[in-house]
Coordinates of C-alpha atoms (C1' of nucleotides) in Angstrom, one line a residue:
Chain A
X365 CA 20.0 98.7 -55.2
X366 CA 19.0 101.1 -52.7
X367 CA 19.9 98.8 -49.7
X368 CA 23.5 98.3 -50.8
X369 CA 26.7 98.9 -48.7
X370 CA 28.5 102.4 -50.3
X371 CA 30.4 104.6 -48.7
X372 CA 32.7 107.5 -50.0
X373 CA 36.0 109.5 -49.2
X374 CA 35.5 113.4 -50.5
X375 CA 39.0 115.6 -50.6
X376 CA 39.6 118.6 -51.7
X377 CA 42.1 119.1 -54.4
X378 CA 44.6 121.1 -52.2
X379 CA 47.7 119.0 -52.2
X380 CA 48.9 115.5 -51.3
X381 CA 46.5 113.1 -48.7
X382 CA 46.7 114.1 -45.3
X383 CA 47.7 111.1 -43.2
X384 CA 44.1 111.7 -42.0
X385 CA 42.0 111.8 -45.0
X386 CA 43.8 108.4 -45.4
X387 CA 42.6 106.7 -42.3
X388 CA 39.5 108.3 -43.2
X389 CA 39.9 106.4 -46.7
X390 CA 40.9 103.6 -44.9
X391 CA 37.9 103.5 -42.5
X392 CA 36.0 104.0 -45.7
X393 CA 37.5 101.8 -47.5
X394 CA 37.4 98.4 -45.3
X395 CA 34.0 98.4 -44.6
X396 CA 32.7 98.8 -48.0
X397 CA 35.1 95.6 -48.4
X398 CA 34.3 94.0 -45.6
X399 CA 30.1 94.1 -46.5
X400 CA 30.8 93.5 -50.3
X401 CA 29.8 97.2 -50.7
X402 CA 31.1 99.8 -52.9
X403 CA 33.5 102.8 -52.0
X404 CA 33.7 105.7 -54.2
X405 CA 36.0 109.1 -54.6
X406 CA 34.5 111.7 -55.2
X407 CA 36.6 114.9 -55.6
X408 CA 34.9 118.1 -53.6
X409 CA 35.9 120.5 -55.9
X410 CA 34.0 123.5 -54.9
X411 CA 36.3 126.6 -53.4
X412 CA 37.8 127.7 -56.7
X413 CA 40.1 129.5 -54.6
X414 CA 41.6 126.6 -53.0
X415 CA 41.8 123.8 -55.5
X416 CA 45.3 123.4 -56.7
X417 CA 46.7 122.2 -59.8
X418 CA 47.7 118.7 -59.9
X419 CA 46.7 118.6 -56.2
X420 CA 44.0 115.2 -57.8
X421 CA 47.0 113.6 -59.6
X422 CA 48.5 113.7 -56.1
X423 CA 45.2 111.9 -54.0
X424 CA 45.4 109.7 -56.3
X425 CA 48.9 108.6 -56.8
X426 CA 48.8 108.2 -52.9
X427 CA 45.8 106.3 -52.8
X428 CA 47.1 104.1 -55.3
X429 CA 50.3 103.6 -53.2
X430 CA 47.9 102.4 -50.4
X431 CA 46.0 100.7 -52.2
X432 CA 42.8 102.1 -51.5
X433 CA 41.5 101.8 -55.0
X434 CA 38.3 102.8 -55.6
X435 CA 35.2 101.6 -57.3
X436 CA 33.7 104.4 -58.9
X437 CA 35.9 107.9 -59.5
X438 CA 37.1 110.8 -62.0
X439 CA 38.7 108.6 -63.0
X440 CA 37.5 105.4 -62.9
X441 CA 33.8 106.6 -63.7
X442 CA 30.9 104.6 -62.2
X443 CA 27.3 104.6 -62.2
X444 CA 26.4 107.9 -60.7
X445 CA 29.3 110.8 -62.0
X446 CA 30.2 112.7 -62.7
X447 CA 32.8 112.3 -59.4
X448 CA 34.3 116.0 -59.6
X449 CA 31.6 118.0 -57.3
X450 CA 32.6 121.3 -60.8
X451 CA 31.4 119.3 -62.7
X452 CA 28.0 118.9 -61.2
X453 CA 26.7 122.4 -61.1
X454 CA 23.1 122.6 -62.8
X455 CA 22.4 119.6 -60.9
X456 CA 22.9 121.6 -57.5
X457 CA 21.5 124.7 -59.6
X458 CA 18.1 122.5 -59.4
X459 CA 18.3 121.4 -56.1
X460 CA 18.7 125.3 -54.5
X461 CA 15.8 125.8 -57.1
X462 CA 13.4 123.4 -55.4
X463 CA 14.3 124.9 -51.6
X464 CA 14.1 128.4 -53.1
X465 CA 10.4 127.1 -54.6
X466 CA 9.3 125.7 -51.4
X467 CA 10.1 128.2 -49.3
X468 CA 12.8 126.4 -47.4
X469 CA 15.6 128.5 -48.5
X470 CA 16.2 132.7 -49.7
X471 CA 18.1 134.7 -50.9
X472 CA 20.4 137.2 -48.8
X473 CA 22.9 140.2 -50.2
X474 CA 25.4 140.4 -47.0
X475 CA 28.8 141.6 -48.1
X476 CA 31.2 139.9 -46.9
X477 CA 32.5 143.0 -44.4
X478 CA 28.9 143.0 -43.3
X479 CA 29.5 139.6 -42.5
X480 CA 32.8 140.7 -40.8
X481 CA 31.2 143.8 -38.8
X482 CA 28.3 141.7 -37.5
X483 CA 30.3 138.8 -36.2
X484 CA 32.5 141.3 -34.9
X485 CA 30.2 143.3 -32.7
X486 CA 28.6 140.3 -31.2
X487 CA 32.2 139.6 -30.3
X488 CA 32.6 142.6 -28.8
X489 CA 29.0 142.5 -26.8
X490 CA 30.3 139.1 -25.4
X491 CA 27.1 137.3 -27.5
X492 CA 27.8 134.8 -30.0
X493 CA 26.7 135.4 -33.5
X494 CA 23.7 134.3 -35.5
X495 CA 22.5 134.9 -39.1
X496 CA 19.1 137.0 -38.2
X497 CA 16.7 135.7 -40.5
X498 CA 14.9 138.8 -42.1
X499 CA 11.0 138.7 -41.5
X500 CA 10.1 139.0 -44.7
X501 CA 12.5 136.9 -47.5
X502 CA 13.3 138.8 -50.2
X503 CA 11.5 137.8 -54.2
X504 CA 13.2 137.0 -56.7
X505 CA 12.9 140.1 -58.4
X506 CA 15.1 141.8 -55.1
X507 CA 17.8 139.2 -56.0
X508 CA 17.7 139.9 -59.7
X509 CA 17.6 143.9 -58.8
X510 CA 20.6 143.1 -56.2
X511 CA 22.7 140.9 -58.6
X512 CA 22.2 144.3 -60.8
X513 CA 23.8 146.9 -57.9
X514 CA 26.5 144.2 -57.9
X515 CA 25.5 143.0 -54.5
X516 CA 27.0 139.3 -54.1
X517 CA 23.9 137.2 -53.6
X518 CA 23.6 133.8 -51.9
X519 CA 21.4 130.9 -50.6
X520 CA 20.3 130.7 -46.9
X521 CA 19.4 127.2 -46.0
X522 CA 16.6 127.7 -42.9
X523 CA 18.1 125.9 -40.6
X524 CA 15.0 123.6 -38.4
X525 CA 13.1 125.6 -35.7
X526 CA 13.3 121.7 -33.6
X527 CA 16.3 120.2 -31.9
X528 CA 18.4 117.4 -34.0
X529 CA 19.4 114.3 -32.8
X530 CA 22.2 112.7 -35.1
X531 CA 22.2 108.8 -35.2
X532 CA 25.7 108.5 -34.7
X533 CA 26.9 104.7 -34.7
X534 CA 30.1 105.5 -32.7
X535 CA 29.1 108.2 -30.6
X536 CA 25.3 107.9 -30.2
X537 CA 23.0 110.0 -30.2
X538 CA 24.1 113.8 -30.0
X539 CA 21.3 116.6 -29.7
X540 CA 21.8 120.0 -31.1
X541 CA 18.8 122.6 -29.3
X542 CA 17.3 124.8 -32.4
X543 CA 17.9 127.5 -30.7
X544 CA 22.4 126.6 -31.6
X545 CA 20.5 125.8 -34.7
X546 CA 21.4 128.9 -37.6
X547 CA 20.9 129.3 -41.6
X548 CA 23.3 129.3 -43.4
X549 CA 24.6 129.4 -47.3
X550 CA 24.1 126.2 -49.8
X551 CA 24.9 128.6 -52.6
X552 CA 27.9 130.9 -52.6
X553 CA 27.5 133.9 -54.6
X554 CA 29.9 132.6 -57.5
X555 CA 27.2 130.6 -58.0
X556 CA 29.1 127.4 -56.5
X557 CA 27.9 125.1 -53.3
X558 CA 28.8 125.0 -50.5
X559 CA 30.1 121.5 -49.1
X560 CA 27.2 121.5 -46.7
X561 CA 24.7 121.0 -49.9
X562 CA 26.8 120.0 -52.7
X563 CA 27.8 117.1 -50.1
X564 CA 23.9 115.8 -49.1
X565 CA 23.1 116.3 -52.8
X566 CA 26.0 113.5 -54.2
X567 CA 25.6 111.7 -51.5
X568 CA 22.3 111.1 -52.0
X569 CA 22.3 111.1 -55.6
X570 CA 25.5 108.5 -55.6
X571 CA 23.6 106.3 -53.2
X572 CA 26.3 107.2 -50.1
X573 CA 24.8 104.0 -47.7
X574 CA 27.3 105.0 -44.1
X575 CA 29.5 108.8 -44.1
X576 CA 32.0 107.0 -42.4
X577 CA 33.5 110.9 -41.3
X578 CA 36.1 112.8 -38.5
X579 CA 34.0 113.9 -36.2
X580 CA 35.2 117.7 -36.9
X581 CA 32.4 117.7 -38.6
X582 CA 29.7 115.8 -35.9
X583 CA 28.5 119.2 -35.8
X584 CA 27.8 120.2 -39.4
X585 CA 25.7 117.0 -39.6
X586 CA 21.9 118.7 -38.3
X587 CA 23.0 121.0 -41.4
X588 CA 22.5 118.3 -43.3
X589 CA 19.7 116.2 -42.1
X590 CA 18.4 120.0 -42.1
X591 CA 18.6 119.5 -45.8
X592 CA 18.0 116.0 -46.7
X593 CA 15.1 116.8 -44.8
X594 CA 13.3 119.3 -47.3
X595 CA 15.0 117.6 -49.9
X596 CA 12.8 114.1 -49.4
X597 CA 16.3 112.3 -48.5
X598 CA 17.6 109.5 -47.1
X599 CA 19.7 109.8 -44.3
X600 CA 22.4 107.6 -44.4
X601 CA 24.7 106.2 -41.7
X602 CA 26.4 108.6 -39.9
X603 CA 30.0 107.5 -37.9
X604 CA 32.4 110.1 -36.8
X605 CA 35.9 108.9 -35.9
X606 CA 38.6 110.7 -34.3
X607 CA 40.4 113.0 -35.4
X608 CA 43.6 112.7 -35.2
X609 CA 47.0 114.7 -33.2
X610 CA 50.6 115.2 -32.8
X611 CA 51.7 113.7 -29.8
X612 CA 51.4 117.1 -28.1
X613 CA 47.7 117.1 -28.9
X614 CA 47.1 119.2 -31.6
X615 CA 45.6 118.8 -34.6
X616 CA 48.3 117.3 -37.0
X617 CA 47.9 119.9 -40.2
X618 CA 50.4 120.3 -43.2
X619 CA 51.1 123.5 -41.4
X620 CA 53.7 121.8 -38.7
X621 CA 55.8 121.2 -41.5
X622 CA 56.5 124.5 -42.4
X623 CA 56.0 125.6 -39.2
X624 CA 59.2 123.4 -38.3
X625 CA 61.1 124.4 -41.3
X626 CA 60.3 128.3 -40.6
X627 CA 61.2 127.4 -37.4
X628 CA 65.1 126.7 -38.5
X629 CA 65.1 129.2 -41.6
X630 CA 64.3 132.3 -38.2
X631 CA 67.1 130.6 -36.5
X632 CA 69.3 130.7 -39.2
X633 CA 68.8 134.4 -40.7
X634 CA 69.4 135.4 -36.8
X635 CA 72.6 133.6 -36.1
X636 CA 73.9 135.8 -39.5
X637 CA 74.3 131.8 -41.3
X638 CA 71.8 133.0 -43.2
X639 CA 69.9 135.3 -45.7
X640 CA 66.8 136.1 -47.2
X641 CA 68.2 135.4 -50.2
X642 CA 69.7 131.8 -49.5
X643 CA 65.9 131.1 -48.7
X644 CA 64.9 132.1 -51.7
X645 CA 67.4 130.5 -53.2
X646 CA 67.9 127.3 -51.5
X647 CA 63.2 127.1 -52.5
X648 CA 63.7 128.7 -56.0
X649 CA 61.3 131.2 -55.6
X650 CA 61.6 135.0 -55.8
X651 CA 62.7 137.0 -52.4
X652 CA 59.6 138.7 -52.0
X653 CA 57.4 135.3 -52.2
X654 CA 60.1 133.9 -50.1
X655 CA 59.3 136.6 -47.1
X656 CA 55.6 136.3 -47.2
X657 CA 56.2 132.5 -46.6
X658 CA 58.7 133.7 -43.7
X659 CA 56.7 135.1 -42.2
X660 CA 53.0 134.4 -42.6
X661 CA 52.2 131.4 -41.2
X662 CA 49.3 130.9 -43.8
X663 CA 51.3 130.8 -45.9
X664 CA 52.9 127.6 -48.2
X665 CA 54.8 126.8 -50.7
X666 CA 54.9 123.6 -52.1
X667 CA 56.3 120.2 -51.1
X668 CA 59.1 120.3 -53.8
X669 CA 60.0 123.4 -52.5
X670 CA 59.5 123.3 -49.0
X671 CA 61.7 120.3 -49.2
X672 CA 64.9 121.5 -50.6
X673 CA 64.4 124.6 -48.1
X674 CA 64.4 121.8 -45.3
X675 CA 67.7 119.7 -47.1
X676 CA 69.6 123.4 -46.9
X677 CA 68.7 123.5 -43.6
X678 CA 69.5 119.8 -42.6
X679 CA 66.3 120.0 -40.7
X680 CA 63.9 116.8 -41.6
X681 CA 59.3 118.4 -41.7
X682 CA 57.4 115.8 -39.9
X683 CA 55.1 113.6 -42.0
X684 CA 51.9 114.9 -42.2
X685 CA 51.1 113.9 -45.9
X686 CA 51.0 110.2 -47.0
X687 CA 53.4 111.3 -49.8
X688 CA 56.3 111.7 -46.8
X689 CA 56.0 108.9 -45.5
X690 CA 56.6 106.8 -49.3
X691 CA 59.3 109.3 -49.4
X692 CA 60.7 108.8 -46.0
X693 CA 61.0 104.7 -47.0
X694 CA 57.7 103.6 -45.8
X695 CA 56.0 100.5 -46.9
X696 CA 52.5 101.4 -47.7
X697 CA 51.5 98.1 -46.1
X698 CA 53.2 100.0 -41.8
X699 CA 51.3 103.1 -42.8
X700 CA 47.5 101.1 -43.5
X701 CA 48.3 99.0 -40.9
X702 CA 49.3 101.7 -38.1
X703 CA 46.9 104.4 -39.4
X704 CA 44.2 101.6 -38.8
X705 CA 45.3 101.0 -35.3
X706 CA 44.7 104.9 -34.4
X707 CA 41.4 104.8 -33.1
X708 CA 40.8 101.7 -34.4
X709 CA 41.3 98.1 -33.0
X710 CA 40.2 94.3 -33.7
X711 CA 40.6 93.7 -30.4
X712 CA 42.1 90.6 -28.1
X713 CA 45.2 92.3 -28.4
X714 CA 45.8 92.3 -32.1
X715 CA 48.4 94.8 -34.1
X716 CA 49.8 93.1 -37.0
X717 CA 47.7 93.0 -40.1
X718 CA 47.5 92.9 -43.3
X719 CA 44.7 95.1 -45.2
X720 CA 43.0 91.7 -46.0
X721 CA 43.1 90.9 -42.4
X722 CA 42.0 93.9 -42.2
X723 CA 39.6 93.2 -43.8
X724 CA 37.8 90.5 -42.4
X725 CA 38.6 91.9 -38.9
X726 CA 37.2 95.8 -39.5
X727 CA 33.8 96.6 -37.7
X728 CA 32.7 100.9 -37.0
X729 CA 31.7 99.8 -34.3
X730 CA 35.4 99.3 -32.8
X731 CA 35.5 102.3 -33.8
X732 CA 36.8 104.9 -30.3
X733 CA 35.8 107.7 -29.2
X734 CA 39.2 109.5 -27.9
X735 CA 41.0 111.7 -30.4
X736 CA 44.5 109.8 -30.8
X737 CA 48.1 110.9 -31.4
X738 CA 49.9 109.9 -34.3
X739 CA 52.8 108.2 -32.1
X740 CA 55.7 108.3 -34.9
X741 CA 57.4 106.2 -32.9
X742 CA 55.3 103.4 -32.6
X743 CA 54.8 103.9 -36.8
X744 CA 58.9 103.2 -37.3
X745 CA 58.3 100.6 -35.0
X746 CA 56.0 99.0 -37.2
X747 CA 58.2 99.5 -40.7
X748 CA 60.6 97.9 -38.9
X749 CA 59.2 94.4 -38.0
X750 CA 57.4 94.5 -41.7
X751 CA 60.5 94.7 -43.2
X752 CA 62.1 92.2 -41.7
X753 CA 58.8 89.9 -42.4
X754 CA 58.7 91.0 -46.1
X755 CA 59.6 88.8 -49.1
X756 CA 63.2 89.8 -50.3
X757 CA 61.5 90.8 -53.8
X758 CA 58.8 92.7 -52.2
X759 CA 61.1 94.9 -50.6
X760 CA 63.0 94.4 -53.6
X761 CA 59.9 96.3 -55.4
X762 CA 59.4 98.7 -52.5
X763 CA 62.9 100.0 -52.4
X764 CA 62.7 101.0 -55.9
X765 CA 59.9 103.1 -55.6
X766 CA 61.7 104.7 -52.8
X767 CA 65.4 105.1 -54.7
X768 CA 63.4 106.7 -57.8
X769 CA 61.2 108.8 -55.4
X770 CA 64.2 109.9 -53.6
X771 CA 66.9 110.2 -56.3
X772 CA 69.5 107.6 -54.1
X773 CA 72.5 106.8 -56.0
X774 CA 70.6 103.1 -55.2
X775 CA 68.2 104.0 -58.2
X776 CA 69.8 102.5 -60.7
X777 CA 71.4 98.8 -59.4
X778 CA 70.4 95.8 -60.6
X779 CA 68.9 93.5 -59.1
X780 CA 71.4 91.0 -57.9
X781 CA 73.2 93.6 -56.6
X782 CA 70.1 95.5 -55.3
X783 CA 69.2 92.5 -53.3
X784 CA 72.3 91.9 -51.8
X785 CA 72.4 95.6 -50.7
X786 CA 69.2 95.2 -49.0
X787 CA 70.1 91.8 -47.8
X788 CA 73.2 93.3 -45.8
X789 CA 71.5 95.7 -44.5
X790 CA 68.5 93.7 -42.8
X791 CA 67.4 95.5 -39.1
X792 CA 66.7 98.3 -41.2
X793 CA 64.0 100.5 -40.5
X794 CA 63.1 102.8 -42.8
X795 CA 64.5 103.0 -46.5
X796 CA 66.2 105.9 -45.6
X797 CA 68.4 103.1 -43.5
X798 CA 69.7 101.5 -47.0
X799 CA 69.9 104.6 -48.4
X800 CA 72.5 105.7 -45.5
X801 CA 73.6 102.6 -45.0
X802 CA 74.8 101.8 -48.9
X803 CA 73.9 104.6 -50.6
X804 CA 77.6 106.4 -50.7
X805 CA 78.8 103.0 -52.1
X806 CA 76.9 102.6 -55.3
X807 CA 77.2 107.0 -55.6
X808 CA 81.1 108.8 -57.4
X809 CA 83.8 109.4 -55.0
X810 CA 83.0 112.7 -55.6
X811 CA 79.8 112.5 -53.3
X812 CA 80.9 110.8 -50.0
X813 CA 81.0 114.0 -47.5
X814 CA 83.7 112.4 -44.7
X815 CA 82.6 113.4 -41.9
X816 CA 85.1 115.5 -39.3
X817 CA 83.7 113.4 -35.9
X818 CA 84.4 110.0 -38.0
X819 CA 87.7 111.4 -39.4
X820 CA 89.0 113.0 -35.4
X821 CA 87.6 109.9 -33.7
X822 CA 88.8 106.8 -35.9
X823 CA 91.4 108.5 -38.6
X824 CA 93.5 111.5 -36.6
X825 CA 93.2 110.9 -33.3
X826 CA 96.5 109.0 -31.5
X827 CA 99.0 110.4 -34.2
X828 CA 96.6 109.0 -36.9
X829 CA 96.5 106.1 -35.9
X830 CA 93.5 105.5 -38.2
X831 CA 95.7 106.5 -41.1
X832 CA 97.9 104.4 -40.5
X833 CA 96.5 101.3 -40.8
X834 CA 95.1 102.6 -43.8
X835 CA 98.9 102.6 -44.9
X836 CA 99.7 99.1 -44.0
X837 CA 96.4 97.6 -45.0
X838 CA 96.7 99.1 -48.5
X839 CA 99.4 96.8 -49.7
X840 CA 97.5 94.1 -48.1
X841 CA 93.9 95.0 -49.8
X842 CA 95.4 95.5 -53.0
X843 CA 96.3 91.7 -52.7
X844 CA 93.5 89.8 -51.5
X845 CA 91.0 88.0 -53.6
X846 CA 88.2 86.5 -54.6
X847 CA 87.4 90.3 -53.7
X848 CA 84.2 88.3 -52.1
X849 CA 82.5 89.5 -48.9
X850 CA 83.5 86.0 -46.8
X851 CA 86.7 86.1 -48.0
X852 CA 87.8 90.0 -48.1
X853 CA 86.6 89.6 -44.4
X854 CA 89.0 86.4 -43.3
X855 CA 91.4 87.8 -45.2
X856 CA 90.4 91.3 -43.1
X857 CA 90.6 89.4 -40.3
X858 CA 93.5 87.5 -40.6
X859 CA 95.9 91.0 -41.5
X860 CA 94.4 92.0 -38.3
X861 CA 95.5 88.6 -35.9
X862 CA 99.1 88.9 -37.4
X863 CA 99.6 92.4 -36.4
X864 CA 97.8 91.4 -32.8
X865 CA 94.8 94.4 -34.2
X866 CA 90.9 93.4 -33.2
X867 CA 89.2 93.7 -36.1
X868 CA 87.9 97.1 -35.5
X869 CA 90.8 98.7 -35.2
X870 CA 91.6 97.8 -39.0
X871 CA 87.1 97.8 -39.9
X872 CA 86.6 101.1 -38.6
X873 CA 89.2 103.1 -40.9
X874 CA 88.4 101.8 -43.1
X875 CA 85.0 102.3 -43.1
X876 CA 85.7 105.8 -42.6
X877 CA 87.4 106.0 -46.1
X878 CA 85.1 104.7 -48.3
X879 CA 82.3 106.1 -46.8
X880 CA 82.8 108.8 -44.7
X881 CA 80.8 107.4 -41.4
X882 CA 81.3 104.7 -39.1
X883 CA 78.0 102.7 -40.7
X884 CA 78.0 100.7 -43.3
X885 CA 76.7 97.1 -43.4
X886 CA 79.8 93.8 -41.8
X887 CA 83.3 95.1 -43.2
X888 CA 83.6 92.3 -45.8
X889 CA 80.0 92.8 -46.7
X890 CA 80.8 96.4 -47.4
X891 CA 84.0 95.8 -49.3
X892 CA 82.0 93.2 -51.8
X893 CA 79.5 96.1 -52.2
X894 CA 80.9 98.6 -53.4
X895 CA 83.7 96.3 -55.7
X896 CA 88.0 96.3 -55.7
X897 CA 88.6 99.2 -57.5
X898 CA 86.3 101.9 -55.8
X899 CA 87.8 100.4 -52.4
X900 CA 91.1 100.5 -53.4
X901 CA 90.3 104.2 -55.3
X902 CA 89.1 105.6 -52.0
X903 CA 91.3 104.4 -49.6
X904 CA 94.4 105.8 -51.1
X905 CA 92.1 109.0 -51.8
X906 CA 91.5 109.5 -48.4
X907 CA 95.4 109.0 -47.7
X908 CA 95.5 111.1 -50.0
X909 CA 93.2 114.5 -48.1
X910 CA 95.9 113.5 -45.4
X911 CA 98.8 114.4 -46.9
X912 CA 97.4 117.1 -48.0
X913 CA 95.8 118.5 -44.9
X914 CA 99.3 117.9 -42.7
X915 CA 101.0 120.2 -45.6
X916 CA 98.5 123.5 -44.7
Chain B
rG797 C1' 32.7 132.9 -24.9
rU798 C1' 29.1 129.4 -27.0
rC799 C1' 27.4 124.5 -28.3
rC800 C1' 29.3 119.3 -29.0
rC801 C1' 32.2 114.8 -27.9
rC802 C1' 36.0 112.7 -24.9
rA803 C1' 39.0 110.8 -20.3
rU804 C1' 43.0 103.2 -18.6
rC805 C1' 50.3 103.1 -18.5
rG806 C1' 54.4 108.8 -21.5
rU807 C1' 51.6 107.2 -26.8
rC808 C1' 48.4 103.4 -29.0
rU809 C1' 44.8 100.3 -26.8
rA810 C1' 41.7 95.7 -25.1
rG811 C1' 38.9 95.7 -21.3
rA812 C1' 31.0 96.2 -22.4
rG813 C1' 29.7 95.2 -13.4
rG814 C1' 32.9 89.5 -10.4
rC815 C1' 37.6 86.2 -15.0
rC816 C1' 41.7 93.0 -12.9
rU817 C1' 46.9 91.7 -8.7
rA818 C1' 44.1 95.8 -14.9
rG819 C1' 46.4 92.6 -20.7
rG820 C1' 49.0 93.8 -25.5
rA821 C1' 51.6 97.2 -28.0
rC822 C1' 55.5 101.1 -28.9
rA823 C1' 58.7 104.4 -25.6
rC824 C1' 61.8 104.9 -21.2
rC825 C1' 65.3 101.9 -18.1
rG826 C1' 68.9 97.6 -16.4
rG827 C1' 71.1 93.8 -19.1
rG828 C1' 73.0 90.1 -22.6
rU829 C1' 75.2 89.8 -28.6
rU830 C1' 77.9 93.3 -32.0
rU831 C1' 83.8 95.5 -35.8
rU832 C1' 79.8 100.3 -36.8
rC833 C1' 74.6 101.9 -37.6
rA834 C1' 70.3 99.4 -36.6
rA835 C1' 68.6 94.3 -35.4
rC836 C1' 68.0 90.9 -32.0
rC837 C1' 67.7 88.2 -26.6
rC838 C1' 66.3 88.3 -21.3
rG839 C1' 65.1 91.7 -17.9
rG840 C1' 62.3 96.0 -15.1
rC841 C1' 59.2 100.6 -14.4
rG842 C1' 54.5 102.4 -15.5
rA843 C1' 47.4 103.3 -15.8
rC844 C1' 41.5 103.1 -14.8
rC845 C1' 41.7 112.0 -13.8
rG846 C1' 38.8 114.2 -9.0
rG847 C1' 34.1 114.0 -6.0
rG848 C1' 29.5 111.4 -5.2
rG849 C1' 26.2 107.8 -5.9
rU850 C1' 23.6 102.6 -8.2
rU851 C1' 24.8 97.8 -6.4
rC852 C1' 26.8 91.9 -1.7
rG853 C1' 29.9 93.7 -5.9
rA854 C1' 32.7 99.5 -10.4
rA855 C1' 37.9 100.5 -15.2
rU856 C1' 33.1 99.2 -16.5
rC857 C1' 26.1 101.7 -15.2
rC858 C1' 24.1 107.4 -12.9
rC859 C1' 25.0 113.1 -11.3
rC860 C1' 28.9 116.9 -10.6
rG861 C1' 33.6 118.7 -11.2
rU862 C1' 38.7 119.3 -14.1
rG863 C1' 41.3 118.3 -18.4
rG864 C1' 42.0 117.5 -23.3
rG865 C1' 40.0 118.2 -27.9
rG866 C1' 36.2 119.5 -31.9
rA867 C1' 33.4 123.4 -33.9
rC868 C1' 31.5 128.0 -34.0
rG869 C1' 33.1 130.8 -42.9
rC870 C1' 30.1 132.8 -49.3
rC871 C1' 36.7 125.9 -45.9
rA872 C1' 36.1 121.8 -47.1

RNA sequence: GUCCCCAUCGUCUAGAGGCCUAGGACACCGGGUUUUCAACCCGGCGACCGGGGUUCGAAUCCCCGUGGGGACGCCA
């Protein structure tokens, strides 16, 4: 049992799953599957302030969508639970006691302000700060007294006094010199364990054999090893994977979304296009909260609020979290395939893979050492290919999920119509494309927004040539029989022929009349999808609008 | 600033001393197809960060430099 393979993914419940986190989860999941081992999901909720209500459900939802289901987790249970750190507090206390008794850890009473001042002084003197271990360690009595006096009491772990070498399967041996190591807090003043402490205890108790995590944790590992040694724990195999970056080389962060929206808000405020009240209104929050968000880079509004503001501003914030990609209309299998390739490669120029194929191809040794940039263009291309390759049933299923989330007018379509619409969208890149291309056909007439550019170019130009065409076409349209894609297509073509016009001369004005834009499936297909009644109605409506505009 | 990691086309990467005139994918450029958007087809451009070694031979090994990234929290 002790020799069996077990990996874990341990997010903190702060919101939807970050794409980088998803990749870490995927690697852990793949490795466990590959080895016939188990995959554990543990919730690291030891920061009372940062925990967000509902975040755990979001993570679960994202993982489910991707298909990375855990074998053990807070919601599936398992032999080594509980899987929420906040429910394991007594366990940590027990081990902290052991460290204290062994003299491996000690009480400390510094206030956050004092610590900040020490760090500040060190910076002013241009030396690096290192916590100075007191020569005489505080006793239990002194700790009790400090507590009684209202001072914060934490427990610090003694850093090892010799060099530590981290054995890493990706990076090789990494040695950190003893003087770089510092005594670190393992139990906070509020009694909660810190990440370092909880991780080590849980990985041991949960029999984790391989720790696959982001490279930003590399320098934490000596701390974890010190804890393992002091507690007599096993040493899991470590694999630190390179960090996922933005195309510009900065770290991919949730804040990027806020930054993008914030920038646009600022532009609009400056140009007088918007007021702070508009912002608050769009977000659905009060003005004070809106102002705080606007002025401080570290303040975030929730995902839904941000999405509303972004929509009002007509900007698309970068997709960062798994849920962003889902809502943007990507297939989960594409996301999985693509993120697997960010930092890992099976070799032999292999790129397109199903999850099952990845399982059989995966190995930690083939994970790279270089930080990799996340290229959305390539993801888009992957998704395009995946949609083209997907079976109609799969596509329909995935689209329904998208339509529900994005409140598409296509959400309620019956199977036959939806499959027809999807077929008409062959070549789609994301489901958002489908929504753009055929969504309006299923929306109420008044949802049609006539784009000024389209109207000018296709209808109004050359003394209203497009409108004239519509007027001529309307009576013919009324006689089209039967109303199918093939038949209406033929009818329009012969209509054009009889007038010595090109197909585009009729198709484009019709497209604009029906959708308000120049984007839609082939014209016959468009007519079939929208239906006879709606088609005639929208053409008449479009012509009536022109008359009204001319009257002004 | 200190410590750590990394370094092949613009991007993700293949490459584990001769198979490399460095391969693939995306992007890009040119052309084709086309009633719009997209898709699709054909062709093209394009990289071993620099300098020293080691070796008969280096993208591959070593050293230095440079560049990028990460960590330095009672965050995880």
